[in-house]
Amino acid sequence: MKNRRGLLLMAVIVASAGFLAACDNQGSQNKAAKKSITLMQTSELTSLDNTNQAMLPEFNTLTNISEGLYRLNDKDQPVPAMATKIVKPTDNGKKYIFHIRKTAKWSNGDPVKAEDFEYSWKRSLNPANNPVYTYVFSGIKNADSIINNKKSYKTLGIKALGDKTLEITLDHPMAYFNKLVAMPVFMPQNKSFVQKVGIKKYGTNAKTTVSNGAFKIADWTGTNDTYKLVRNPYYWDKSAIKLDEIKYQTVKDSNTAHNLFENGKLDDATISGVTAKSLQKNRNLKHVSKAWTYYLQVNQRQNQPLANRKLRQAISLVINRPELTSKVLADGSLPASSFVSPGTAIDPTTGKDFSKETSFSVQPNVKKARSLWNEGKKEAGLKGSVSLSIVGDDQDVTKNVAQYLQSQLNSKLPGVKVTIANIPDKAQQARRSEGKFDLAQWYWLADFGDPINYLGILTTNNTMNPGKFSDSTYESLVQKAKNAGSQASYWRYLRQAEKRLMSQNGIIPLYYVRESHLVNPKLHGVEYHVAGFADYTRSNISK
């Protein structure tokens, strides 16, 4: 600074220089110390009430703001979260006693109590709450009877024994129980808070949501497509958390995601289709394997054309899955040859990947398909052309797949006229639940590493089975697996169930998702779970 304002001004500046420099330095350090990453969601966030949600944006968010009894580590193994340790069951594998951490608190400062687990789990089976994920409770005492409306949700085998002790009772031993309870649906809910804001308002915006994990949600109105997670000051393991905030924005288009990444506005961008194909040699590309199958739900309600098995078989046989994955998707995804995705589980009785040992051929057979189609039409009493609708969400990748399927069916099956409707999530969910579709584009991302997580959703009246597939043989095999008394019989029944499902074409598998991510090289420590949802809570971003 030049000496233009006199000695007095200079004296003041000199006297205050040290103070100002110190303040400026401290401010710069605080600014530099704040660590933030920006992530994308492929559709808008609708609700954080884990009672009645099973959508990716919701579960992605819940994984990063809340914790259940256990969480999965970077090796996909359960480790203590709200529970103080991994519990060994008693009573021949049917009873668990958990002790909740004394230091566990909600983001509003309330202590996490055992009753918060009891309240949440029972809410998830209360028919008044329109629960959609009830089947995963099967095996917990009375859950099946509750689901079948034979007992009250209040009789579920979970009970708070004081503020910090929780008792869970099973109908039979469950080998996968520890991984099961790491799912978002088994996370607790702050009973007093939910009752205060009201069950209809709970989880509908940031003000009506509390969490017990590393972060809490902020700047979410319930309708906006951008929001952020900020550190939960009450989190029990906050010393392990390096980030100060995680920002989310809705990005439905792969090209947009790529541009945002290149401009430094996304630290982890999911890409697919043409965009992914053109970036396969990008130095920032990371392939993420997921236990994730993309498939067609088939409407098999009474008097619907696809209630006929031969018509379903014909549709499956004309789809060229290798072409779909290599030319339409081109993102590393693979043709699906079973419902259960590779990498979900190794069959311990054979040492083989369960998916691979139950696979069918993915090669199309148009000649056989046309023959089956004509036979199926006669059996179903269908004459003339057959109109079919394909319903899916409005993401670009979903639209591309729908257009490909439309072309395949229209050109290869005689007299078929396919229409497609790619609409926002809420609308397509409503159409599926109301049965207003013939084929619906859908996916199953395994929540825990066991085939039962897939096969269990296609039992009769399951809320995840809007196609209404119902087969007594399949039903029996799934139930026998759940009640199996040995590993050998458990896995044998699962293999038989998978093969029965495919022989009946209860659903039509299309491809196994292999996510293509563009990742900031400075971002590390992300736990990309094969079964479950990516956990960014222990991640960090370097300078």
Coordinates of C-alpha atoms in Angstrom, one line a residue:
M1 CA 0.0 0.0 0.0
K2 CA 1.3 3.4 -1.0
N3 CA 1.8 6.3 1.6
R4 CA -0.9 8.6 0.1
R5 CA -3.2 9.2 3.1
G6 CA -0.6 10.4 5.6
L7 CA 1.3 9.0 8.5
L8 CA -1.8 8.7 10.7
L9 CA -3.6 6.4 8.2
M10 CA -0.4 4.4 7.9
A11 CA -0.1 4.1 11.6
V12 CA -3.6 2.7 11.8
I13 CA -3.0 0.3 9.1
V14 CA 0.2 -1.0 10.6
A15 CA -1.4 -1.3 14.0
S16 CA -4.3 -3.3 12.6
A17 CA -2.3 -5.3 10.0
G18 CA -1.5 -8.1 12.3
F19 CA -5.1 -8.4 13.5
L20 CA -6.6 -8.3 10.0
A21 CA -4.0 -10.8 8.7
A22 CA -4.8 -13.2 11.5
C23 CA -8.5 -12.9 10.9
D24 CA -8.1 -13.4 7.1
N25 CA -5.8 -16.3 7.6
Q26 CA -8.3 -17.9 10.1
G27 CA -11.1 -17.4 7.6
S28 CA -9.2 -18.9 4.8
Q29 CA -8.3 -21.9 6.9
N30 CA -12.0 -22.4 7.9
K31 CA -13.0 -22.1 4.2
A32 CA -10.3 -24.5 3.1
A33 CA -11.2 -26.9 5.9
K34 CA -14.8 -27.3 4.7
K35 CA -15.0 -30.5 2.7
S36 CA -17.9 -31.0 0.4
I37 CA -18.8 -33.3 -2.5
T38 CA -21.6 -33.2 -5.0
L39 CA -23.5 -36.3 -6.0
M40 CA -26.4 -37.0 -8.4
Q41 CA -29.8 -38.7 -8.1
T42 CA -31.5 -40.0 -11.2
S43 CA -35.0 -38.9 -10.0
E44 CA -36.5 -36.6 -7.4
L45 CA -36.6 -37.5 -3.7
T46 CA -40.1 -38.1 -2.6
S47 CA -40.1 -39.3 1.1
L48 CA -37.6 -40.3 3.8
D49 CA -40.1 -42.3 5.7
N50 CA -38.6 -45.7 5.5
T51 CA -41.9 -47.3 6.3
N52 CA -43.2 -47.1 2.8
Q53 CA -40.3 -46.4 0.5
A54 CA -38.2 -48.7 -1.7
M55 CA -36.9 -46.4 -4.4
L56 CA -33.2 -45.7 -5.2
P57 CA -33.1 -42.0 -4.3
E58 CA -34.7 -42.6 -1.0
F59 CA -32.6 -45.5 0.0
N60 CA -29.4 -43.8 -1.3
T61 CA -30.1 -40.9 1.0
L62 CA -31.2 -43.0 4.0
T63 CA -27.9 -45.0 3.7
N64 CA -26.0 -41.7 4.3
I65 CA -28.1 -40.2 7.0
S66 CA -29.3 -43.1 9.1
E67 CA -28.1 -46.3 10.7
G68 CA -29.7 -49.5 11.8
L69 CA -28.3 -52.0 14.3
Y70 CA -25.5 -52.8 11.9
R71 CA -24.0 -51.1 8.8
L72 CA -21.9 -52.7 6.0
N73 CA -18.2 -52.0 5.9
D74 CA -16.0 -51.7 2.8
K75 CA -15.9 -55.5 2.5
D76 CA -19.7 -55.8 2.5
Q77 CA -19.7 -57.3 6.0
P78 CA -22.0 -56.1 8.8
V79 CA -20.3 -54.2 11.6
P80 CA -21.9 -52.6 14.8
A81 CA -23.7 -49.3 14.3
M82 CA -26.5 -48.6 16.8
A83 CA -25.8 -52.0 18.4
T84 CA -22.6 -52.2 20.5
K85 CA -21.5 -55.5 19.0
I86 CA -22.4 -58.3 16.5
V87 CA -24.8 -60.4 18.5
K88 CA -24.8 -64.2 18.6
P89 CA -28.3 -65.6 18.8
T90 CA -29.6 -67.9 21.5
D91 CA -32.6 -70.2 21.6
N92 CA -31.3 -72.3 18.7
G93 CA -30.7 -69.3 16.6
K94 CA -34.1 -67.7 17.1
K95 CA -33.5 -64.9 19.7
Y96 CA -31.2 -61.8 19.6
I97 CA -30.6 -59.4 22.4
F98 CA -29.1 -56.1 21.3
H99 CA -27.7 -53.3 23.4
I100 CA -28.0 -49.8 21.9
R101 CA -25.1 -47.4 22.2
K102 CA -25.4 -45.1 25.2
T103 CA -23.9 -42.3 23.0
A104 CA -26.3 -42.8 20.1
K105 CA -28.4 -39.7 19.4
W106 CA -30.8 -38.3 16.8
S107 CA -29.8 -35.2 14.9
N108 CA -32.1 -33.2 17.2
G109 CA -30.2 -34.4 20.3
D110 CA -32.7 -37.0 21.4
P111 CA -31.2 -40.3 22.6
V112 CA -31.7 -43.3 20.3
K113 CA -33.9 -45.8 22.2
A114 CA -34.7 -49.4 21.8
E115 CA -38.4 -48.4 21.4
D116 CA -37.4 -46.4 18.2
F117 CA -36.6 -49.7 16.6
E118 CA -39.7 -51.4 17.8
Y119 CA -41.8 -48.4 16.7
S120 CA -40.2 -48.3 13.2
W121 CA -40.4 -52.0 12.5
K122 CA -44.0 -52.3 13.6
R123 CA -45.0 -49.2 11.6
S124 CA -43.5 -51.0 8.5
L125 CA -46.0 -53.8 9.0
N126 CA -49.0 -51.7 9.9
P127 CA -51.4 -51.8 6.9
A128 CA -52.7 -48.3 7.8
N129 CA -49.3 -47.0 6.7
N130 CA -49.5 -48.6 3.2
P131 CA -46.1 -50.4 3.6
V132 CA -44.4 -51.6 0.5
Y133 CA -41.5 -53.6 1.8
T134 CA -43.2 -56.1 4.1
Y135 CA -41.8 -59.3 2.7
V136 CA -38.3 -58.7 4.1
F137 CA -39.7 -59.1 7.6
S138 CA -40.5 -62.7 6.8
G139 CA -38.8 -65.0 9.4
I140 CA -39.2 -62.5 12.2
K141 CA -41.8 -63.9 14.7
N142 CA -45.3 -63.5 13.5
A143 CA -44.3 -61.4 10.4
D144 CA -45.8 -63.9 7.9
S145 CA -49.1 -64.0 9.8
I146 CA -49.2 -60.2 10.0
I147 CA -48.5 -59.9 6.3
N148 CA -51.4 -62.4 5.6
N149 CA -53.7 -60.4 7.9
K150 CA -54.0 -63.2 10.4
K151 CA -52.3 -61.3 13.3
S152 CA -51.9 -57.7 14.3
Y153 CA -48.7 -55.8 13.5
K154 CA -48.3 -55.3 17.2
T155 CA -47.4 -59.0 17.7
L156 CA -44.2 -58.7 15.6
G157 CA -41.3 -60.3 17.4
I158 CA -39.5 -57.2 18.5
K159 CA -39.6 -55.7 21.9
A160 CA -37.9 -52.9 23.8
L161 CA -36.6 -54.1 27.2
G162 CA -35.9 -50.7 28.6
D163 CA -34.3 -47.7 26.9
K164 CA -31.2 -49.4 25.6
T165 CA -32.0 -53.1 25.3
L166 CA -33.8 -54.7 22.3
E167 CA -35.1 -58.2 22.0
I168 CA -35.8 -59.7 18.5
T169 CA -37.4 -63.2 18.2
L170 CA -37.5 -65.2 14.9
D171 CA -39.8 -67.9 13.8
H172 CA -36.8 -69.9 12.6
P173 CA -33.0 -69.3 12.3
M174 CA -32.1 -66.9 9.5
A175 CA -28.5 -67.3 8.1
Y176 CA -28.7 -63.9 6.5
F177 CA -30.2 -62.0 9.4
N178 CA -27.1 -59.9 10.2
K179 CA -27.0 -58.5 6.6
L180 CA -30.7 -58.1 6.5
V181 CA -30.9 -55.7 9.4
A182 CA -28.4 -53.3 7.7
M183 CA -31.1 -52.4 5.2
P184 CA -32.7 -49.0 5.3
V185 CA -36.2 -50.5 6.0
F186 CA -34.9 -51.7 9.4
M187 CA -33.5 -48.4 10.5
P188 CA -35.2 -46.9 13.6
Q189 CA -37.5 -43.9 13.8
N190 CA -37.6 -41.3 16.5
K191 CA -40.9 -42.2 18.0
S192 CA -41.5 -39.0 19.9
F193 CA -40.5 -36.9 16.9
V194 CA -42.7 -38.8 14.4
Q195 CA -45.7 -38.5 16.6
K196 CA -45.0 -34.8 17.1
V197 CA -44.9 -33.9 13.4
G198 CA -47.5 -36.5 12.5
I199 CA -47.1 -39.7 10.5
K200 CA -48.4 -38.1 7.3
K201 CA -45.9 -35.3 7.4
Y202 CA -42.9 -37.3 8.7
G203 CA -40.1 -37.5 6.2
T204 CA -41.7 -35.2 3.7
N205 CA -39.1 -32.4 4.0
A206 CA -36.0 -31.5 6.0
K207 CA -37.9 -29.9 8.8
T208 CA -40.0 -33.1 9.4
T209 CA -37.0 -35.5 9.2
V210 CA -34.5 -36.5 11.8
S211 CA -31.7 -39.0 11.4
N212 CA -29.3 -40.9 13.6
G213 CA -26.4 -41.3 11.1
A214 CA -23.3 -39.3 10.2
F215 CA -25.4 -36.6 8.4
K216 CA -28.8 -35.0 8.4
I217 CA -30.7 -33.6 5.5
A218 CA -31.0 -29.8 4.9
D219 CA -32.5 -27.5 2.2
W220 CA -35.1 -30.0 1.1
T221 CA -38.6 -28.7 0.7
G222 CA -40.1 -32.0 -0.4
T223 CA -40.4 -30.9 -4.0
N224 CA -37.0 -29.4 -5.0
D225 CA -34.5 -31.4 -7.0
T226 CA -31.4 -30.2 -5.1
Y227 CA -30.7 -30.7 -1.4
K228 CA -27.7 -31.4 0.9
L229 CA -26.6 -33.4 3.8
V230 CA -24.7 -31.7 6.6
R231 CA -22.9 -33.3 9.5
N232 CA -24.9 -34.6 12.4
P233 CA -23.2 -33.0 15.5
Y234 CA -24.6 -35.8 17.7
Y235 CA -23.3 -38.7 15.7
W236 CA -21.7 -41.3 17.9
D237 CA -18.7 -41.9 15.6
K238 CA -18.2 -38.4 14.3
S239 CA -14.4 -38.6 14.5
A240 CA -14.6 -41.0 11.6
I241 CA -16.4 -38.5 9.4
K242 CA -14.2 -36.3 7.2
L243 CA -16.7 -34.5 5.0
D244 CA -18.7 -31.5 6.1
E245 CA -21.5 -31.8 3.6
I246 CA -22.8 -33.9 0.7
K247 CA -24.8 -32.1 -2.0
Y248 CA -27.3 -33.8 -4.2
Q249 CA -28.9 -32.8 -7.4
T250 CA -31.3 -34.6 -9.8
V251 CA -29.7 -35.5 -13.1
K252 CA -31.7 -37.7 -15.4
D253 CA -29.6 -37.4 -18.6
S254 CA -26.2 -39.1 -18.9
N255 CA -24.8 -36.4 -21.2
T256 CA -25.8 -33.7 -18.7
A257 CA -24.1 -35.8 -15.9
H258 CA -20.9 -36.0 -18.0
N259 CA -20.9 -32.2 -18.6
L260 CA -21.4 -31.4 -15.0
F261 CA -18.6 -33.7 -14.1
E262 CA -16.2 -32.1 -16.6
N263 CA -17.1 -28.7 -15.2
G264 CA -16.3 -29.8 -11.7
K265 CA -20.0 -29.7 -10.5
L266 CA -20.3 -33.4 -9.8
D267 CA -17.7 -35.6 -8.0
D268 CA -19.4 -38.9 -8.8
A269 CA -21.5 -39.0 -12.0
T270 CA -23.4 -42.1 -13.2
I271 CA -23.4 -42.4 -17.0
S272 CA -25.0 -44.9 -19.4
G273 CA -25.9 -45.5 -23.1
V274 CA -24.1 -43.5 -25.8
T275 CA -22.3 -41.3 -23.2
A276 CA -20.9 -44.3 -21.4
K277 CA -19.9 -46.0 -24.6
S278 CA -17.9 -42.9 -25.7
L279 CA -16.1 -42.7 -22.4
Q280 CA -15.0 -46.3 -21.8
K281 CA -11.3 -45.2 -22.0
N282 CA -11.7 -42.1 -19.8
R283 CA -9.2 -42.1 -17.0
N284 CA -11.8 -41.2 -14.5
L285 CA -14.2 -44.0 -15.4
K286 CA -14.9 -46.6 -12.7
H287 CA -17.1 -49.7 -13.3
V288 CA -19.1 -50.6 -10.2
S289 CA -20.5 -54.2 -10.0
K290 CA -23.9 -54.4 -8.4
A291 CA -26.2 -57.2 -7.5
W292 CA -28.7 -55.5 -9.7
T293 CA -31.0 -57.0 -12.3
Y294 CA -33.1 -55.0 -14.7
Y295 CA -36.2 -56.8 -15.9
L296 CA -39.7 -56.6 -17.2
Q297 CA -42.6 -57.1 -14.9
V298 CA -45.3 -58.9 -16.7
N299 CA -49.0 -58.3 -16.0
Q300 CA -50.4 -61.8 -15.3
R301 CA -53.7 -60.7 -13.8
Q302 CA -56.8 -62.6 -14.9
N303 CA -58.0 -61.8 -18.4
Q304 CA -54.8 -60.1 -19.3
P305 CA -53.1 -61.4 -22.5
L306 CA -49.8 -62.1 -20.9
A307 CA -51.4 -64.3 -18.3
N308 CA -50.6 -66.9 -20.9
R309 CA -47.2 -68.5 -20.4
K310 CA -46.4 -69.1 -24.0
L311 CA -46.9 -65.5 -24.9
R312 CA -44.5 -64.5 -22.1
Q313 CA -42.0 -67.1 -23.4
A314 CA -42.2 -65.7 -26.9
I315 CA -41.5 -62.1 -25.7
S316 CA -38.4 -63.3 -23.8
L317 CA -37.1 -65.3 -26.8
V318 CA -37.2 -62.4 -29.3
I319 CA -35.2 -60.1 -27.1
N320 CA -31.5 -59.9 -28.2
R321 CA -30.0 -59.3 -24.8
P322 CA -26.3 -59.2 -26.1
E323 CA -27.3 -56.5 -28.6
L324 CA -29.2 -54.6 -26.0
T325 CA -26.2 -54.4 -23.6
S326 CA -23.5 -53.8 -26.2
K327 CA -25.2 -51.3 -28.5
V328 CA -28.0 -49.7 -26.5
L329 CA -26.5 -49.6 -23.0
A330 CA -22.8 -49.9 -23.8
D331 CA -21.9 -49.2 -20.2
G332 CA -20.5 -52.5 -19.1
S333 CA -23.9 -54.0 -18.2
L334 CA -24.3 -57.7 -19.1
P335 CA -27.1 -59.8 -20.6
A336 CA -29.3 -61.3 -17.9
S337 CA -29.6 -65.1 -17.9
S338 CA -31.3 -65.4 -14.5
F339 CA -33.2 -63.3 -12.0
V340 CA -30.5 -63.4 -9.3
S341 CA -27.5 -61.3 -10.4
P342 CA -23.9 -62.6 -10.5
G343 CA -21.9 -61.7 -7.4
T344 CA -24.9 -61.8 -5.1
A345 CA -23.9 -65.0 -3.4
I346 CA -21.7 -68.1 -3.7
D347 CA -23.6 -71.3 -3.1
P348 CA -21.6 -72.8 -0.2
T349 CA -22.8 -76.3 -1.0
T350 CA -21.3 -76.2 -4.6
G351 CA -18.8 -73.4 -4.4
K352 CA -20.3 -71.8 -7.5
D353 CA -21.9 -68.4 -8.1
F354 CA -25.6 -69.0 -7.6
S355 CA -26.6 -66.9 -10.6
K356 CA -24.3 -68.8 -13.0
E357 CA -25.4 -72.2 -11.8
T358 CA -29.1 -71.4 -12.5
S359 CA -28.7 -69.5 -15.8
F360 CA -30.5 -69.9 -19.1
S361 CA -29.3 -69.1 -22.6
V362 CA -29.4 -65.4 -23.6
Q363 CA -29.4 -66.1 -27.3
P364 CA -32.6 -65.1 -29.1
N365 CA -34.7 -67.7 -31.0
V366 CA -37.2 -65.8 -33.2
K367 CA -38.5 -69.0 -35.0
K368 CA -39.4 -70.6 -31.7
A369 CA -40.8 -67.4 -30.4
R370 CA -43.2 -66.9 -33.3
S371 CA -44.4 -70.5 -33.0
L372 CA -45.1 -70.0 -29.2
W373 CA -46.8 -66.7 -29.9
N374 CA -49.3 -68.2 -32.3
E375 CA -49.9 -71.1 -29.9
G376 CA -50.4 -68.8 -27.0
K377 CA -52.8 -66.6 -28.9
K378 CA -55.0 -69.6 -29.6
E379 CA -54.9 -70.7 -26.0
A380 CA -55.8 -67.2 -24.8
G381 CA -58.5 -66.8 -27.4
L382 CA -56.8 -63.8 -29.0
K383 CA -57.6 -62.9 -32.6
G384 CA -56.0 -60.3 -34.9
S385 CA -53.4 -57.9 -33.6
V386 CA -52.3 -57.7 -30.0
S387 CA -51.7 -54.4 -28.4
L388 CA -49.1 -54.2 -25.6
S389 CA -48.0 -51.3 -23.4
I390 CA -44.6 -50.9 -21.9
V391 CA -44.4 -48.5 -18.9
G392 CA -41.2 -47.1 -17.3
D393 CA -39.8 -44.0 -15.7
D394 CA -38.6 -41.0 -17.7
Q395 CA -34.8 -41.4 -17.4
D396 CA -33.0 -41.4 -20.7
V397 CA -31.6 -44.9 -20.3
T398 CA -35.1 -46.2 -19.6
K399 CA -36.5 -44.5 -22.7
N400 CA -33.7 -46.0 -24.8
V401 CA -34.4 -49.5 -23.6
A402 CA -38.1 -49.1 -24.1
Q403 CA -37.6 -48.0 -27.7
Y404 CA -35.4 -51.0 -28.3
L405 CA -37.9 -53.4 -26.9
Q406 CA -40.7 -51.8 -28.9
S407 CA -38.7 -52.3 -32.1
Q408 CA -37.8 -55.9 -31.2
L409 CA -41.4 -56.9 -30.4
N410 CA -43.1 -55.0 -33.3
S411 CA -40.7 -56.4 -35.9
K412 CA -40.3 -60.0 -34.7
L413 CA -43.7 -61.1 -33.4
P414 CA -46.7 -61.3 -35.8
G415 CA -49.5 -58.8 -35.2
V416 CA -48.0 -57.1 -32.2
K417 CA -48.4 -53.3 -31.6
V418 CA -46.4 -52.0 -28.7
T419 CA -46.8 -48.6 -27.2
I420 CA -44.4 -47.1 -24.7
A421 CA -45.0 -44.6 -21.8
N422 CA -42.0 -43.3 -20.0
I423 CA -43.4 -41.1 -17.2
P424 CA -42.2 -39.6 -13.9
D425 CA -41.6 -42.1 -11.0
K426 CA -44.8 -41.4 -9.0
A427 CA -47.0 -41.8 -12.1
Q428 CA -45.4 -45.0 -13.2
Q429 CA -45.5 -46.5 -9.7
A430 CA -49.2 -45.7 -9.6
R431 CA -49.8 -47.4 -13.0
R432 CA -47.9 -50.5 -12.0
S433 CA -49.7 -50.9 -8.6
E434 CA -53.1 -50.4 -10.4
G435 CA -52.2 -53.0 -13.0
K436 CA -52.4 -50.5 -15.9
F437 CA -49.6 -52.0 -18.0
D438 CA -48.7 -55.2 -19.9
L439 CA -44.9 -54.9 -19.4
A440 CA -43.3 -52.6 -16.9
Q441 CA -39.6 -51.7 -16.9
W442 CA -38.2 -52.4 -13.4
Y443 CA -35.2 -53.4 -11.5
W444 CA -34.1 -55.2 -8.4
L445 CA -31.1 -54.1 -6.5
A446 CA -30.3 -56.6 -3.8
D447 CA -30.4 -55.2 -0.3
F448 CA -28.4 -58.0 1.1
G449 CA -26.2 -60.8 -0.4
D450 CA -28.6 -63.7 -0.6
P451 CA -30.8 -65.1 -3.4
I452 CA -33.9 -65.0 -1.2
N453 CA -33.7 -61.3 -1.4
Y454 CA -34.7 -61.6 -5.1
L455 CA -36.8 -64.7 -5.1
G456 CA -38.9 -63.6 -2.1
I457 CA -40.4 -60.6 -3.8
L458 CA -42.2 -62.7 -6.4
T459 CA -44.5 -64.7 -4.1
T460 CA -48.2 -64.2 -4.3
N461 CA -49.6 -60.9 -3.0
N462 CA -46.1 -59.5 -2.4
T463 CA -46.2 -55.7 -2.7
M464 CA -43.1 -55.9 -5.0
N465 CA -45.0 -58.2 -7.4
P466 CA -47.4 -55.9 -9.3
G467 CA -47.4 -58.3 -12.2
K468 CA -49.2 -60.8 -9.9
F469 CA -47.1 -63.8 -10.8
S470 CA -48.5 -66.7 -8.8
D471 CA -47.3 -70.3 -9.0
S472 CA -48.0 -72.8 -6.3
T473 CA -44.8 -74.8 -7.1
Y474 CA -42.6 -71.7 -6.9
E475 CA -44.4 -70.6 -3.7
S476 CA -43.7 -73.9 -2.1
L477 CA -40.0 -73.9 -3.0
V478 CA -39.5 -70.4 -1.6
Q479 CA -41.3 -71.3 1.6
K480 CA -39.3 -74.6 2.0
A481 CA -36.1 -72.6 1.6
K482 CA -37.1 -70.2 4.3
N483 CA -37.9 -73.0 6.7
A484 CA -34.9 -75.2 5.7
G485 CA -33.2 -77.0 8.5
S486 CA -29.8 -77.3 6.8
Q487 CA -27.6 -75.4 4.4
A488 CA -27.8 -78.2 1.8
S489 CA -31.6 -78.1 1.7
Y490 CA -31.7 -74.3 1.8
W491 CA -29.6 -73.8 -1.3
R492 CA -31.2 -76.8 -3.1
Y493 CA -34.7 -75.2 -2.7
L494 CA -33.4 -71.8 -3.9
R495 CA -31.9 -73.3 -7.0
Q496 CA -35.1 -75.1 -7.8
A497 CA -37.1 -71.9 -7.2
E498 CA -35.0 -69.8 -9.6
K499 CA -35.3 -72.4 -12.3
R500 CA -39.1 -72.7 -11.8
L501 CA -39.4 -68.9 -12.0
M502 CA -37.6 -68.9 -15.3
S503 CA -39.5 -71.8 -16.8
Q504 CA -42.7 -70.0 -16.1
N505 CA -41.4 -66.6 -17.2
G506 CA -42.8 -65.0 -14.1
I507 CA -40.6 -62.0 -15.0
I508 CA -38.4 -61.4 -18.0
P509 CA -34.8 -60.6 -17.0
L510 CA -33.0 -58.1 -19.4
Y511 CA -29.6 -57.2 -18.1
Y512 CA -27.3 -57.0 -15.1
V513 CA -26.5 -53.5 -14.3
R514 CA -22.8 -52.6 -14.2
E515 CA -22.7 -49.0 -13.2
S516 CA -20.3 -46.7 -15.0
H517 CA -19.2 -43.8 -12.8
L518 CA -17.0 -40.8 -13.6
V519 CA -15.3 -40.2 -10.2
N520 CA -13.2 -37.3 -9.1
P521 CA -9.7 -38.7 -8.6
K522 CA -9.6 -36.7 -5.3
L523 CA -12.6 -38.6 -3.9
H524 CA -11.7 -41.8 -2.1
G525 CA -13.1 -44.0 0.6
V526 CA -16.5 -44.5 -0.9
E527 CA -18.0 -47.9 0.0
Y528 CA -19.6 -49.2 -3.2
H529 CA -21.6 -52.1 -1.9
V530 CA -22.4 -55.0 -4.3
A531 CA -25.6 -55.6 -2.5
G532 CA -27.0 -52.4 -1.0
F533 CA -26.4 -48.7 -1.6
A534 CA -23.2 -46.7 -1.9
D535 CA -22.0 -45.3 1.4
Y536 CA -20.2 -41.9 1.3
T537 CA -20.2 -41.3 5.0
R538 CA -16.6 -42.5 5.4
S539 CA -15.3 -40.9 2.2
N540 CA -13.0 -38.0 1.9
I541 CA -11.8 -35.6 -0.7
S542 CA -8.2 -34.5 -0.9
K543 CA -6.8 -31.1 -1.9

